[in-house]
Every structure is written in structure tokens, then in C-alpha cells.
Short mmCIF file of C-alpha atoms in Angstrom, two decimals:
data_model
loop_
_atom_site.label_atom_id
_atom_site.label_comp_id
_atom_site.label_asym_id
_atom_site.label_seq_id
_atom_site.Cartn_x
_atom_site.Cartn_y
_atom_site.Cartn_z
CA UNK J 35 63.46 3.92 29.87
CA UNK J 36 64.67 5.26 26.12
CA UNK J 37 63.14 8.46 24.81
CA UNK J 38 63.34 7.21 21.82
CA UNK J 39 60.54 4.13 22.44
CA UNK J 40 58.77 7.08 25.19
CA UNK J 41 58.22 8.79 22.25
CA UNK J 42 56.81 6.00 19.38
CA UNK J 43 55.12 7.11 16.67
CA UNK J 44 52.67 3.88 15.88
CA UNK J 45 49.34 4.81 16.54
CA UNK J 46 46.71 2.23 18.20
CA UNK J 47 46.99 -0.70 18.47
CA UNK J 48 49.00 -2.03 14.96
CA UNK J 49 49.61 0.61 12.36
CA UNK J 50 53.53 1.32 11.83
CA UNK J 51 55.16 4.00 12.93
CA UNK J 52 54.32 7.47 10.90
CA UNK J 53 56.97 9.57 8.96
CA UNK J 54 56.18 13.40 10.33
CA UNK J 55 54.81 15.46 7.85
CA UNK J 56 56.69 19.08 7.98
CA UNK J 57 54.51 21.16 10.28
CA UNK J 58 52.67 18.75 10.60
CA UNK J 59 53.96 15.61 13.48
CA UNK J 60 51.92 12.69 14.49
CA UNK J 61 51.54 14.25 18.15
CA UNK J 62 50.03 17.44 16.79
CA UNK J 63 47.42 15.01 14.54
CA UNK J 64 46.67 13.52 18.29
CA UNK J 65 45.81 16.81 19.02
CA UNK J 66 43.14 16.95 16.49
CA UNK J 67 42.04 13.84 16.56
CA UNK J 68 40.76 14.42 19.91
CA UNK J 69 39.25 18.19 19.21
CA UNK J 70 37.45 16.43 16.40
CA UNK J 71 35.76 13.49 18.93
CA UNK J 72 32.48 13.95 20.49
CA UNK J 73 33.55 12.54 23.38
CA UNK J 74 35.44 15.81 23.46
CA UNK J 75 33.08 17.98 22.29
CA UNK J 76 30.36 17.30 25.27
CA UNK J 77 32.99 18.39 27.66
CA UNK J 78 31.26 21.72 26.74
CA UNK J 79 28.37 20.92 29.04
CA UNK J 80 29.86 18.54 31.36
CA UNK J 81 30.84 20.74 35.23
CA UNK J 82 34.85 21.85 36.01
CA UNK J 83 33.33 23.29 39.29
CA UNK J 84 30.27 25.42 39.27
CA UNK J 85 27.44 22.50 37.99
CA UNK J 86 25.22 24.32 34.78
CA UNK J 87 26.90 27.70 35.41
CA UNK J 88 24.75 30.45 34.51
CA UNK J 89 26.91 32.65 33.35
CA UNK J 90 29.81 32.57 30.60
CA UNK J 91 33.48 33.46 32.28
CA UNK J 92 33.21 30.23 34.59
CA UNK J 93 34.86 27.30 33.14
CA UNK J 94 33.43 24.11 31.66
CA UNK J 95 35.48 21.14 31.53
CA UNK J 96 36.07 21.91 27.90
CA UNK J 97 37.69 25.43 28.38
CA UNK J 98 39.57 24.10 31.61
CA UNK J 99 41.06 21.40 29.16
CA UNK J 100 42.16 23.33 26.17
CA UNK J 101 43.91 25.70 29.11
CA UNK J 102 45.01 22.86 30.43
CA UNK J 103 46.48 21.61 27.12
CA UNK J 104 47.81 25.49 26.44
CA UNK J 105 49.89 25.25 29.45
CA UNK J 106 50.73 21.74 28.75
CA UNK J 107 52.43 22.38 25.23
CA UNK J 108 54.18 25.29 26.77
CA UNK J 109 55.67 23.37 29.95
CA UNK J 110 56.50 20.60 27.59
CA UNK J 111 58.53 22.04 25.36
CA UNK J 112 60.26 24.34 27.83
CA UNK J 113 61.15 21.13 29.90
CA UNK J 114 62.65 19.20 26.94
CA UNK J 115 64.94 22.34 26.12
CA UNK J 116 66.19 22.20 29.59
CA UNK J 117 66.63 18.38 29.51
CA UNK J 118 68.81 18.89 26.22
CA UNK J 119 70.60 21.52 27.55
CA UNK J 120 71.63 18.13 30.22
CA UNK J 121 71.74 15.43 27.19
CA UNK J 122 72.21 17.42 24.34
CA UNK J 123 72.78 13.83 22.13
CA UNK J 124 69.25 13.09 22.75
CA UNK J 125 68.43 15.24 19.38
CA UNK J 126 71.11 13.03 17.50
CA UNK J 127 67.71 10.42 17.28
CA UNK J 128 65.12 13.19 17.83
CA UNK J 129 65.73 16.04 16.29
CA UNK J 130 62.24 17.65 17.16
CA UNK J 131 62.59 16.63 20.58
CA UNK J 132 61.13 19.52 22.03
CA UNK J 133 58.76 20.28 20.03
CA UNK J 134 57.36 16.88 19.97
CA UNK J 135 57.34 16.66 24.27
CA UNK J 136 55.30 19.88 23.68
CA UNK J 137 52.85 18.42 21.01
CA UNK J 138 52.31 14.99 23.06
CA UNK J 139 52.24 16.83 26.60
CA UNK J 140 49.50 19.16 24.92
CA UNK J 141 47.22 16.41 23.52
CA UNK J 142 47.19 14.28 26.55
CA UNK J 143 46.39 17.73 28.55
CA UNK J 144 43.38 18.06 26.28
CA UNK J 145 41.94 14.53 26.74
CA UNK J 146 42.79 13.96 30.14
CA UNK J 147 39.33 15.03 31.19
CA UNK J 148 37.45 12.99 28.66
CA UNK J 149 36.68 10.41 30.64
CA UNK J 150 34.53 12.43 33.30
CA UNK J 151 31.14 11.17 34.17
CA UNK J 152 28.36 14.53 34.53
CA UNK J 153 28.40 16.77 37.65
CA UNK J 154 32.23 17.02 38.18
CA UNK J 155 34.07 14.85 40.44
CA UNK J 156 31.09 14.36 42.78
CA UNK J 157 29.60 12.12 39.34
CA UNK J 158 32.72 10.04 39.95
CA UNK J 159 31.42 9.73 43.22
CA UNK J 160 27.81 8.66 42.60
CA UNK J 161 28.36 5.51 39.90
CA UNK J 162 30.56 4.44 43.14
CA UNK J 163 27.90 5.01 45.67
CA UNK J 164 25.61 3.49 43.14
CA UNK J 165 27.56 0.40 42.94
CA UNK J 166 27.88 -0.06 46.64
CA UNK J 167 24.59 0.42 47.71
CA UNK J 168 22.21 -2.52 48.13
CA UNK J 169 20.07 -1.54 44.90
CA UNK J 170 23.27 -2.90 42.73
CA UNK J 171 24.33 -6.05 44.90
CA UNK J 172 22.03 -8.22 42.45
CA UNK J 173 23.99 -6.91 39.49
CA UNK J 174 27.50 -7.10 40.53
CA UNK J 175 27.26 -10.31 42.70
CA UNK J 176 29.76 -12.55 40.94
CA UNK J 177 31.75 -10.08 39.52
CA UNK J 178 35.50 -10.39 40.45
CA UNK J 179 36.92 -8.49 43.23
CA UNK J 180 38.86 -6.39 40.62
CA UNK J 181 35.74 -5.85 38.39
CA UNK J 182 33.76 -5.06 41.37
CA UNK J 183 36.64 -2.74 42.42
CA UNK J 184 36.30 -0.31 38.85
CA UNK J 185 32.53 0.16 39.48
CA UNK J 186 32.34 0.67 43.38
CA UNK J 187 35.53 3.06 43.27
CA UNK J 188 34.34 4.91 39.33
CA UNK J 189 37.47 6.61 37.85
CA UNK J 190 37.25 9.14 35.31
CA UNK J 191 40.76 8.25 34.09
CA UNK J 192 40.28 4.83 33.56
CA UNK J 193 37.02 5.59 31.72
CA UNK J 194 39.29 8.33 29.38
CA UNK J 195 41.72 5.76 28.82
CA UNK J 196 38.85 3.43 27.71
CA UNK J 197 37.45 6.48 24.92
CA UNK J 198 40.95 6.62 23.44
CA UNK J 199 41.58 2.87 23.17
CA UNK J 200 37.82 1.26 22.33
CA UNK J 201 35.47 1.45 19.19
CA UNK J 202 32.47 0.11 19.78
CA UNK J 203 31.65 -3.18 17.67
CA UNK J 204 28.37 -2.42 16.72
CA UNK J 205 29.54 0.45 15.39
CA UNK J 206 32.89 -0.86 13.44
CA UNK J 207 34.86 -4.36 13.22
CA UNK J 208 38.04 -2.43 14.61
CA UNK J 209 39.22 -1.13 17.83
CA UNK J 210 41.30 1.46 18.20
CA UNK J 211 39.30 3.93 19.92
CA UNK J 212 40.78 7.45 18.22
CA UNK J 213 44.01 5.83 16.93
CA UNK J 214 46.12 7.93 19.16
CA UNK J 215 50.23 7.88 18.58
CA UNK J 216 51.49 5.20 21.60
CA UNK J 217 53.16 8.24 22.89
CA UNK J 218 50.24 10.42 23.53
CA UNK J 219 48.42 7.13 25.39
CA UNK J 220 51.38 7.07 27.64
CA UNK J 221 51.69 10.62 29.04
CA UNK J 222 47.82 10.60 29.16
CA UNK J 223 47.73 7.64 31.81
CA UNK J 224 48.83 9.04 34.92
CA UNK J 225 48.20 6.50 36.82
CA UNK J 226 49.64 3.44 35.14
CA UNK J 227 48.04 0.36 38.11
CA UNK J 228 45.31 -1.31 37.69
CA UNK J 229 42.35 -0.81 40.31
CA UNK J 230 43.27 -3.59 42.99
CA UNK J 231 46.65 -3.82 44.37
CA UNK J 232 47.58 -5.70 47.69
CA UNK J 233 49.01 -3.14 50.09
CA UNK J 234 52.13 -4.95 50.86
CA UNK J 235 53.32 -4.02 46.55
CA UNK J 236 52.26 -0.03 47.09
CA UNK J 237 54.98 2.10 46.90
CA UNK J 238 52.59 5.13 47.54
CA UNK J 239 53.97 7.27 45.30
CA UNK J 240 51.81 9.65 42.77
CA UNK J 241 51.46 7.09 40.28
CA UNK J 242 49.58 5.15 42.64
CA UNK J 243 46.99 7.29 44.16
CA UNK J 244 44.22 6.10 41.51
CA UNK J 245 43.80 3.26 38.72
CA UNK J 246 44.19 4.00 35.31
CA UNK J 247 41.93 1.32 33.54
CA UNK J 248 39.52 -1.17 33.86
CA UNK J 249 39.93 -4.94 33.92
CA UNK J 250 38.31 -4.87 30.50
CA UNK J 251 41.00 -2.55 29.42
CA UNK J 252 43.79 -4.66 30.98
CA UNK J 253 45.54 -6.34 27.34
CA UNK J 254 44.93 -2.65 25.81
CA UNK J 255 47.01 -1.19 28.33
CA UNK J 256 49.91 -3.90 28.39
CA UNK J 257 50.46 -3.48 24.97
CA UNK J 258 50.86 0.20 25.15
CA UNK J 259 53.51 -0.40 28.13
CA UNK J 260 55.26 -2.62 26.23
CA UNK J 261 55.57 -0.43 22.97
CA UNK J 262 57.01 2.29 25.00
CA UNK J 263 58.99 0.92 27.42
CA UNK J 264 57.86 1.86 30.16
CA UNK J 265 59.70 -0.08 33.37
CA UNK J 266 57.39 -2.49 35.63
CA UNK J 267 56.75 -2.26 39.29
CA UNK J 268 56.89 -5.35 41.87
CA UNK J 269 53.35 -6.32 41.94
CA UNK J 270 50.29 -7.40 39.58
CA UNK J 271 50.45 -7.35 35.47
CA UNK J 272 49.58 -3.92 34.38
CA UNK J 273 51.66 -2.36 37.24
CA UNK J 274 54.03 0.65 35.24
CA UNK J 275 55.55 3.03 36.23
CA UNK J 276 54.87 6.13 34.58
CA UNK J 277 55.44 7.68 31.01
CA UNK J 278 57.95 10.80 32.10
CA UNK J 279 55.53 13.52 30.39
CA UNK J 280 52.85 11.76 32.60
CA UNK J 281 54.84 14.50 35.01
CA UNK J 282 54.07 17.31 33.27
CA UNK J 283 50.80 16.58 32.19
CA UNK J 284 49.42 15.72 35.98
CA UNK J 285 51.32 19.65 36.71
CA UNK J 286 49.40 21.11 34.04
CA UNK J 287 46.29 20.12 35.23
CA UNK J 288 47.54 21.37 38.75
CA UNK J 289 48.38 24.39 38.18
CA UNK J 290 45.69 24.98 36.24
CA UNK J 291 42.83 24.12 38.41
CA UNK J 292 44.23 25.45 41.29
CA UNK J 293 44.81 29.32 39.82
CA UNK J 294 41.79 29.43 37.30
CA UNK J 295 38.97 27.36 39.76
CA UNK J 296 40.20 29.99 42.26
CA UNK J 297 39.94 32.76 39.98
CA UNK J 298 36.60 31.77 39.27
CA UNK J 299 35.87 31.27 42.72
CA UNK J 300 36.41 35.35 43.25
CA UNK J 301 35.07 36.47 40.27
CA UNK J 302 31.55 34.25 41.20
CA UNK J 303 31.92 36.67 45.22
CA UNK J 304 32.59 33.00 46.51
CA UNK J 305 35.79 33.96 48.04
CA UNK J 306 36.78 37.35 49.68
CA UNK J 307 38.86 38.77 46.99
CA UNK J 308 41.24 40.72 48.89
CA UNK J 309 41.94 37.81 50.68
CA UNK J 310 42.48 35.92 47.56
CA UNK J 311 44.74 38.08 45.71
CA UNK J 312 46.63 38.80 48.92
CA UNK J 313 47.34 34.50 48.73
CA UNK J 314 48.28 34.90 44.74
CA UNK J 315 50.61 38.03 45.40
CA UNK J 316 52.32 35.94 48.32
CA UNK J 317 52.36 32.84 45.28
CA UNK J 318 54.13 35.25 42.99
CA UNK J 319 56.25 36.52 46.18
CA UNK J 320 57.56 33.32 46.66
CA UNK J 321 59.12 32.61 43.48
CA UNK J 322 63.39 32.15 42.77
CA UNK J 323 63.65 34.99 41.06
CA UNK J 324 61.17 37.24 42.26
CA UNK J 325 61.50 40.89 43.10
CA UNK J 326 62.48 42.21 46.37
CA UNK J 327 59.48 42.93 48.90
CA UNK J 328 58.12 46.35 47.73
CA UNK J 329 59.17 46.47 44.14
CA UNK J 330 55.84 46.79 43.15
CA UNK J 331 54.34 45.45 40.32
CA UNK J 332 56.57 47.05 37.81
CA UNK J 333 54.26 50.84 38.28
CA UNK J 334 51.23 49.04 37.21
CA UNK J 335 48.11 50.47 38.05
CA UNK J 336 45.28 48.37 38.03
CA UNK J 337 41.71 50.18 36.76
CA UNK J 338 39.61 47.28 39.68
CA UNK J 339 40.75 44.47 41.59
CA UNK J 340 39.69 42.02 38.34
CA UNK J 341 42.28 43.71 36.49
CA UNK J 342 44.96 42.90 38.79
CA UNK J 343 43.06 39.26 39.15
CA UNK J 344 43.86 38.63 35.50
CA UNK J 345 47.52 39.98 35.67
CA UNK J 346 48.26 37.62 39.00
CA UNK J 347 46.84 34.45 36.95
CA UNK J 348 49.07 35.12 33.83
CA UNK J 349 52.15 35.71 35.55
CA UNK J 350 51.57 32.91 38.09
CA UNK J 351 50.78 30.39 35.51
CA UNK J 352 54.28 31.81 33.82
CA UNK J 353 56.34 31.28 36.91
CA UNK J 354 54.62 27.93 37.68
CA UNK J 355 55.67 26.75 34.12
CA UNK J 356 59.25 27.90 34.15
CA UNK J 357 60.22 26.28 37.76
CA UNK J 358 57.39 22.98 37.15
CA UNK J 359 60.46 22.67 34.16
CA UNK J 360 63.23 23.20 36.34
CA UNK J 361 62.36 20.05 38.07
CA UNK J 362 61.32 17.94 35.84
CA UNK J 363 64.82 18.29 34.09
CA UNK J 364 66.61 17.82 37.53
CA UNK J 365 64.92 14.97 37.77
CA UNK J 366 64.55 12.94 34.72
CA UNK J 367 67.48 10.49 35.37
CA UNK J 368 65.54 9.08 38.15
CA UNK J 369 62.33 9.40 36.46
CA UNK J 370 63.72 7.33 33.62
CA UNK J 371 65.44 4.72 36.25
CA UNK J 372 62.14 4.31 37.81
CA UNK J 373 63.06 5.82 41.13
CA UNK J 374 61.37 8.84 40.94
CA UNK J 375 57.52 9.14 41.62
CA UNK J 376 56.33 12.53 43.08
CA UNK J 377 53.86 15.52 42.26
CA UNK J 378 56.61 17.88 40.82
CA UNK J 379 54.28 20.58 41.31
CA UNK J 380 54.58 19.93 45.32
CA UNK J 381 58.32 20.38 45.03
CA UNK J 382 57.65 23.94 43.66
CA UNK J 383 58.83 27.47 46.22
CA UNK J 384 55.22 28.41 46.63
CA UNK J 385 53.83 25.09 47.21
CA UNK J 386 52.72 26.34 50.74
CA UNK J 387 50.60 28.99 49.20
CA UNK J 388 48.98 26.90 46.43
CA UNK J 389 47.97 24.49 49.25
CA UNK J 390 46.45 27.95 50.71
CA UNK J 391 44.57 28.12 47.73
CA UNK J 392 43.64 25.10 47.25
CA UNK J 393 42.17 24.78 50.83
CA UNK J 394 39.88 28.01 50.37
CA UNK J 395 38.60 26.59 47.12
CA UNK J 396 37.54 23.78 48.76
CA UNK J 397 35.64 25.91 51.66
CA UNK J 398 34.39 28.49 49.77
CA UNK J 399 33.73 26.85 46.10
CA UNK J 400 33.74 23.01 46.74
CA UNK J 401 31.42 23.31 49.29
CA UNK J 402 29.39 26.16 48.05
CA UNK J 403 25.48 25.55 48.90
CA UNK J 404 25.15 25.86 44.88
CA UNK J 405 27.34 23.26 44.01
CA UNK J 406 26.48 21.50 47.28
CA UNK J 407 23.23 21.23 45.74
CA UNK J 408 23.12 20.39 42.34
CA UNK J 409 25.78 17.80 43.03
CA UNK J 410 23.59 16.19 45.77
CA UNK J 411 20.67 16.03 42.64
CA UNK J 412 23.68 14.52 40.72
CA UNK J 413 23.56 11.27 42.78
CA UNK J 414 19.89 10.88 42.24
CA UNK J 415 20.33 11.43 38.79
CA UNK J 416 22.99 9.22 38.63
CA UNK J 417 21.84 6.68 40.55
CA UNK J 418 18.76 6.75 39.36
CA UNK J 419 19.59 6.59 35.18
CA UNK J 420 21.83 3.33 36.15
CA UNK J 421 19.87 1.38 38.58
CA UNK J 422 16.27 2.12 35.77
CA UNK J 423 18.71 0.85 32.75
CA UNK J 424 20.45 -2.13 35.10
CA UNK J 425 16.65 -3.66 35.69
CA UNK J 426 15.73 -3.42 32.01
CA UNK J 427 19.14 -4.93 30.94
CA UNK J 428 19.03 -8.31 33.21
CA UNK J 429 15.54 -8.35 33.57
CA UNK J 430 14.93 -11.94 33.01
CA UNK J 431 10.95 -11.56 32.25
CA UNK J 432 11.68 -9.09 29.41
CA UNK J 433 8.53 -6.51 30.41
CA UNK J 434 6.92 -3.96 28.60
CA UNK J 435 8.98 -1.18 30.40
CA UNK J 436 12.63 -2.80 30.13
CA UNK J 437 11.78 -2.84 26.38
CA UNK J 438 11.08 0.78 26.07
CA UNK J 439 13.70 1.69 28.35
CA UNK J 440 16.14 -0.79 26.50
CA UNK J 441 14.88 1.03 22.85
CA UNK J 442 16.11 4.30 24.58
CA UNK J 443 19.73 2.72 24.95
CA UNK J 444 21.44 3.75 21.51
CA UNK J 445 23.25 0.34 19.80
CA UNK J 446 26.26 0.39 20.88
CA UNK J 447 25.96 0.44 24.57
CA UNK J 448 23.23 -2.68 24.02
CA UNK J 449 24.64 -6.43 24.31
CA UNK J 450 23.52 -7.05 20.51
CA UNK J 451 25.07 -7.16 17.27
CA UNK J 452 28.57 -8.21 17.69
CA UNK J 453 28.21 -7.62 21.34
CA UNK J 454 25.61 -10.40 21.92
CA UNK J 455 27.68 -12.24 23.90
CA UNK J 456 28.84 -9.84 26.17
CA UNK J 457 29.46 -10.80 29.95
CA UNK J 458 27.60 -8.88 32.66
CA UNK J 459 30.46 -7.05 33.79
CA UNK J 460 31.09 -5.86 29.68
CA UNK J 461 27.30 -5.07 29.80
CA UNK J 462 27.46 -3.31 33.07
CA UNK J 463 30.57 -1.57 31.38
CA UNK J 464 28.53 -0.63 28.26
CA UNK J 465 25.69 1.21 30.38
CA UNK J 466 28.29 3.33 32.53
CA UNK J 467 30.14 4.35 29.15
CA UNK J 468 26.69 5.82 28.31
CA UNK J 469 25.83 7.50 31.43
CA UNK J 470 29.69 8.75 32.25
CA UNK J 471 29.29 10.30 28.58
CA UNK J 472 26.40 12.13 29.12
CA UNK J 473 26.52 15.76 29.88
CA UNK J 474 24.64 17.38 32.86
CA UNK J 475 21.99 18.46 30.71
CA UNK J 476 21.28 15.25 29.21
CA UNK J 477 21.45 13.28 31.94
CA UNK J 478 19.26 15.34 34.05
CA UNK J 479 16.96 15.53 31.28
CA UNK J 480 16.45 11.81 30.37
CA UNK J 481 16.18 11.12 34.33
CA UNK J 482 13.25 13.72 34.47
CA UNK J 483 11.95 11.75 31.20
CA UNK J 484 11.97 8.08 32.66
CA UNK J 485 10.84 9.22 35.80
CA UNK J 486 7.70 10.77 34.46
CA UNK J 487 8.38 13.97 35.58
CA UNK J 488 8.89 16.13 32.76
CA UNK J 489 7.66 15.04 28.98
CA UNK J 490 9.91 15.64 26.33
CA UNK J 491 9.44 19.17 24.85
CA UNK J 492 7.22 19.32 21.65
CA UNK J 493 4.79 16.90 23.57
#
């Protein structure tokens, strides 16, 4: 692969490649472009961990992703200096090199959460038990295996990729979803496969591990392979492997949500906070160039054990950066050959510890009885907004209650308009863009409203 097609300018899908404006590049506009979407914008109420937190230092999906994109720009653009300091000819064609890898790593960072359904990952998780119970078999029967395959096994990232890429027709004639730069649409898919693959073609790398969009989405995402470049594998059409700053953007999200979910995690008296900074002092320990055993922390004196929280989570984010861009650079030959596909951040010194803290996370936080419970409501809420819409959509008799529910569907999820003719699997499509987009408040509102048991307030 050539960094100079990795990193196109042409936005989606047709308009030519855009002359940067000083200060100003086409990566950075991605940036905006996505701040400025209300896709993005509901991320405010949509869960990172803690479902309809009550109080205002634990993260939403919208703060964890503009950290996430923080980090992003910063490993970015520290990786591409230490790639030029390996190629320095590479700035002969790009002379912004590395501040462009930071602009594009930093706006795929910030959207690479937009595609999350309500109630965290456990929403993922109930449109896929929806789709595989019985209650859905009437819908989906005759559905391909593939189609079948992106409802009964939901994915988040596949539904972001379908945000950037789709405008709805009933809404415009076009469809180019936020008109992202080609370059931005790459390092956002991580996962560059589509959602069936026979086993015997899996190279089980970390490319692989989910799909990146739906069947529907399948032409969208061969054209934005094909702009940039990016090398196929052995096995079905839309098969890729990945944009390089995919890297970096799947280890900014790491090392975000395994320091700052745990930091939340102690701060909330989920987890023993001794025993949690103990785990981040051994993290910062265990770096290259950390100080000997008993240095200290450089005389500091910490006022509680928050302030010393919020020291150990800036400094370990630091140190995760600088080696996370250490070996990226070692390894970009082979990432660009299309022989490398790992988690970088699992090749880092302190892996064993973030694994540490990853595990208590998910024993203490994960599996909290608060989130145990409102994610458990999440699958009737879930379940229960899709299957109601589903029977007023192919309900063949047209009743009085599919029409009111139907009239509660806003245009452009509806097969009308220019979307008359949509097939089921576009409509079925079309009705988990709406729920998927929701945030928990809505959705747990409008479920209380069809269900009868709660009126809208005013009446």
C-alpha cells in the first residue's frame, strides 16, 4: 500500500480531491463535520459504561470519544514523526505528513462510536437476541444468510460506517452520508470483512474479529478500498486488509477505555481503590524507560488518593502513546505489505497489567448489579421498540395500530417516498438505523409510550 493513495483527499463518494486550505486540511474539516452531526451529538446520552449515570464525572460515549479522538491526534502524529524519521522521502509527496496522520487518526477516533445502538455494548447485544429469537423468524425468513448474519450478530461498527456513508433519500437525492475525506473512512473501519466469511479464508488476525458493514453497504465500501489502496485478502469481495491508521485508531480506543472506564470504576467505590492504583502504579512500573523501583513519584505528594488517581491516568495515557508509536513505526513495512495484523496495544511492556485492569473492570463495573440491571431493561426495551415497529411495517391487514405506530416512524426510516420500493431486508435496515440511533432516554421513553405505560408528559 502507498501513503500517498492511504491518505486521498476526495471526499464521498465522487467529489475531487481538495487543495488544503492553510490551517485548515481536509482531515481537520472531517473532524468537524462529524462534531457538527447529530448522529454525534446524541452520543451525549447514549451509555460508555455506567447506563443513565447519575452523576457528571462518569463518561458518556460522547466524552469517551472526544478523549478518544484527543489521544488519537496525539498518537497519530507522534507515530508519523517516527515513521519519517525511517522514510524520511515520504514528505517529498506529503509534506504535512504528520500532521495529517494526526488530523485523520483524530476524526476517525471521534466517530468510531457513532454507530452504537442505546445501553452500551449490551444494546449491540439485544437487536442480535432480537433477531434470533422466534418473535423475528417471520421477518427475516428469506433473507440471505449474509443479511441474516448483520441483524442476528448487530455491529455498532458496521452501523457507524453506514452514518458516514448514507443520506437518507427521503431526505436528499444524494448519498454521501457526511462527505468524509476517503482517508478518514479508511482508518475509521477497523474491521475491513464483511459479516460472513467461511472459516477455511480467516486468517484470525485483529482485522477479523468483527464485520465492518452491512450487505447493504457492500458497493460503498469497495469503492472506498479501491480509492485507497488498500491490499485484498484471499476470500469474499469486500475482504481488506486494513487502512494502517486503522492501528492507531483501534489503540486509542484501547487505551482509553481501559484507563478512564477503570478510573471511573474507582471513583463510582466499584473497585477497591488501593487495589486499583496499586495495578496503574505497576502499569507505569512497567514501562522502557521508567524509573528505578523506589524513585518515587518525583517528591509528589498527593492531597487524597483521587489526586494521585488523576496523575496515574495522565502519565499512563502519556507512556501508552509514546511506546503504542514505537510499534506502529517498527512495524509499518509489514503493515503496508499486508503481513501484519495484530492489536499493537497487546505488544506494549505493560500489557500484562492492562489485561489486570481490564479483567477487574469487567468484575467489578461490567457486571455491576447497576449496570447488570438497566442493561437487562435494555433488551426489553430493545426488543420490544423493534418487534412493535416490525408488526406495523409488514403487517399485511394495515390496522388501526400499525398506522399510528407507523405515523410515529419519522420519513426517512419509512419505505415511502423514494424508498417505496425498498426490500424487506432495506426496510428491516431502516427501522434498526432508528432504534440504534436512539439514545437511552429516548428509547426507554417511547417503549414506556407504546406500551401504555407512561403518557407523554403534558398529557
Amino acid at each position: 500500500m502507498s501513503w500517498f493513495r492511504l491518505l486521498s483527499t476526495r471526499r464521498y463518494p465522487d467529489r475531487p480531491a481538495e487543495v488544503p486550505m492553510p490551517g485548515r486540511s481536509p482531515y481537520l474539516a472531517d473532524y468537524d463535520r462529524v462534531v457538527f452531526s447529530s448522529a454525534f451529538r446524541r452520543l451525549q446520552r447514549k451509555t460508555q459504561v455506567m447506563p443513565l449515570p447519575e452523576t457528571d464525572f462518569v463518561h458518556t460515549r460522547l466524552t469517551h470519544s472526544l478523549e478518544t479522538a484527543c489521544v488519537g491526534r496525539s498518537l497519530g502524529r507522534l507515530s508519523a514523526r517516527r515513521v519519517l524519521e525511517n522514510d524520511p522521502d515520504i514528505e517529498k509527496e506529503l509534506p504535512d505528513f504528520a500532521q495529517d496522520c494526526g488530523d485523520i487518526v483524530a476524526a476517525a477516533c471521534l466517530a468510531h462510536d457513532i454507530g452504537n445502538p442505546p445501553f452500551g455494548h449490551s444494546g449491540e447485544d439485544a437487536i442480535s437476541a432480537y433477531f434470533a429469537s422466534r418473535a423475528a423468524e417471520r421477518f427475516i425468513t428469506g433473507l440471505s444468510a449474509a443479511q441474516q448474519a448483520n441483524l442476528q450478530h448487530f455491529e455498532g461498527n458496521a452501523a457507524g460506517f453506514r452514518i458516514l456513508t448514507h443520506t437518507y433519500p427521503a431526505l436528499s437525492s444524494g448519498s454521501a452520508g457526511l462527505g468524509l475525506t476517503y482517508a478518514t473512512l479508511g482508518a475509521f473501519t477497523k474491521y475491513p470483512r464483511p459479516s460472513v466469511i467461511a472459516a477455511e479464508k480467516k486468517k484470525n488476525g485483529a482485522s477479523e474479529k468483527k464485520y465492518g458493514h452491512f450487505q447493504a453497504e457492500n458497493a460503498r465500501f469497495k469503492l472506498v478500498a479501491e480509492e485507497l489502496g488498500l491490499l485484498p485478502k484471499d476470500g469474499p469481495a469486500g475482504f481488506y486488509h486494513r487502512h494502517p491508521l486503522a492501528f492507531l485508531v483501534e489503540a486509542a480506543d484501547d487505551i482509553c477505555y481501559r484507563i478512564i472506564d477503570f478510573e471511573d470504576g474507582l471513583k463510582l467505590g466499584l473497585i477497591d481503590h488501593e487495589r486499583g492504583l496499586q495495578l496503574m502504579r505497576n502499569l507505569r512500573a512497567a514501562a522502557p524507560n521508567a524509573r528505578p523501583k523506589g524513585a518515587g513519584s518525583s517528591g509528589l505528594h498527593w492531597r487524597d488518593w483521587q489526586e494521585e488517581l488523576g496523575y496515574l491516568r495522565a502519565t499512563l495515557i502519556g507512556q501508552l502513546v509514546d511506546e503504542t508509536a514505537t510499534r506502529f513505526a517498527q512495524h509499518v513495512p509489514a503493515i503496508l505489505a499486508g503481513t501484519y495484523d495484530a492489536s499493537l496495544v497487546k505488544e506494549l511492556s505493560g500489557y500484562e497489567f492492562l489485561q489486570e485492569i481490564q479483567q477487574l473492570s469487567i468484575d467489578k463495573l461490567y457486571r455491576s448489579r447497576p449496570v447488570l440491571e438497566i442493561e437487562a431493561a435494555g433488551f426489553e426495551v430493545l426488543g420490544g421498540l423493534l418487534d412493535a415497529f416490525l408488526c406495523a411495517i409488514f403487517d399485511s391487514k394495515n390496522n388501526h395500530r400499525s398506522r399510528k405506530l407507523l405515523d410515529l416512524l419519522p420519513a426517512q426510516y419509512r419505505a415511502i417516498g423514494h424508498q417505496a420500493g425498498a426490500s424487506a431486508y432495506e426496510q428491516i435496515l431502516l427501522l434498526t438505523d432508528y432504534v440504534a440511533g436512539m439514545t437511552d432516554q429516548h428509547a426507554l421513553s417511547l417503549y414506556k409510550t407504546i406500551k401504555g405505560i407512561e403518557l407523554p408528559k403534558g398529557f
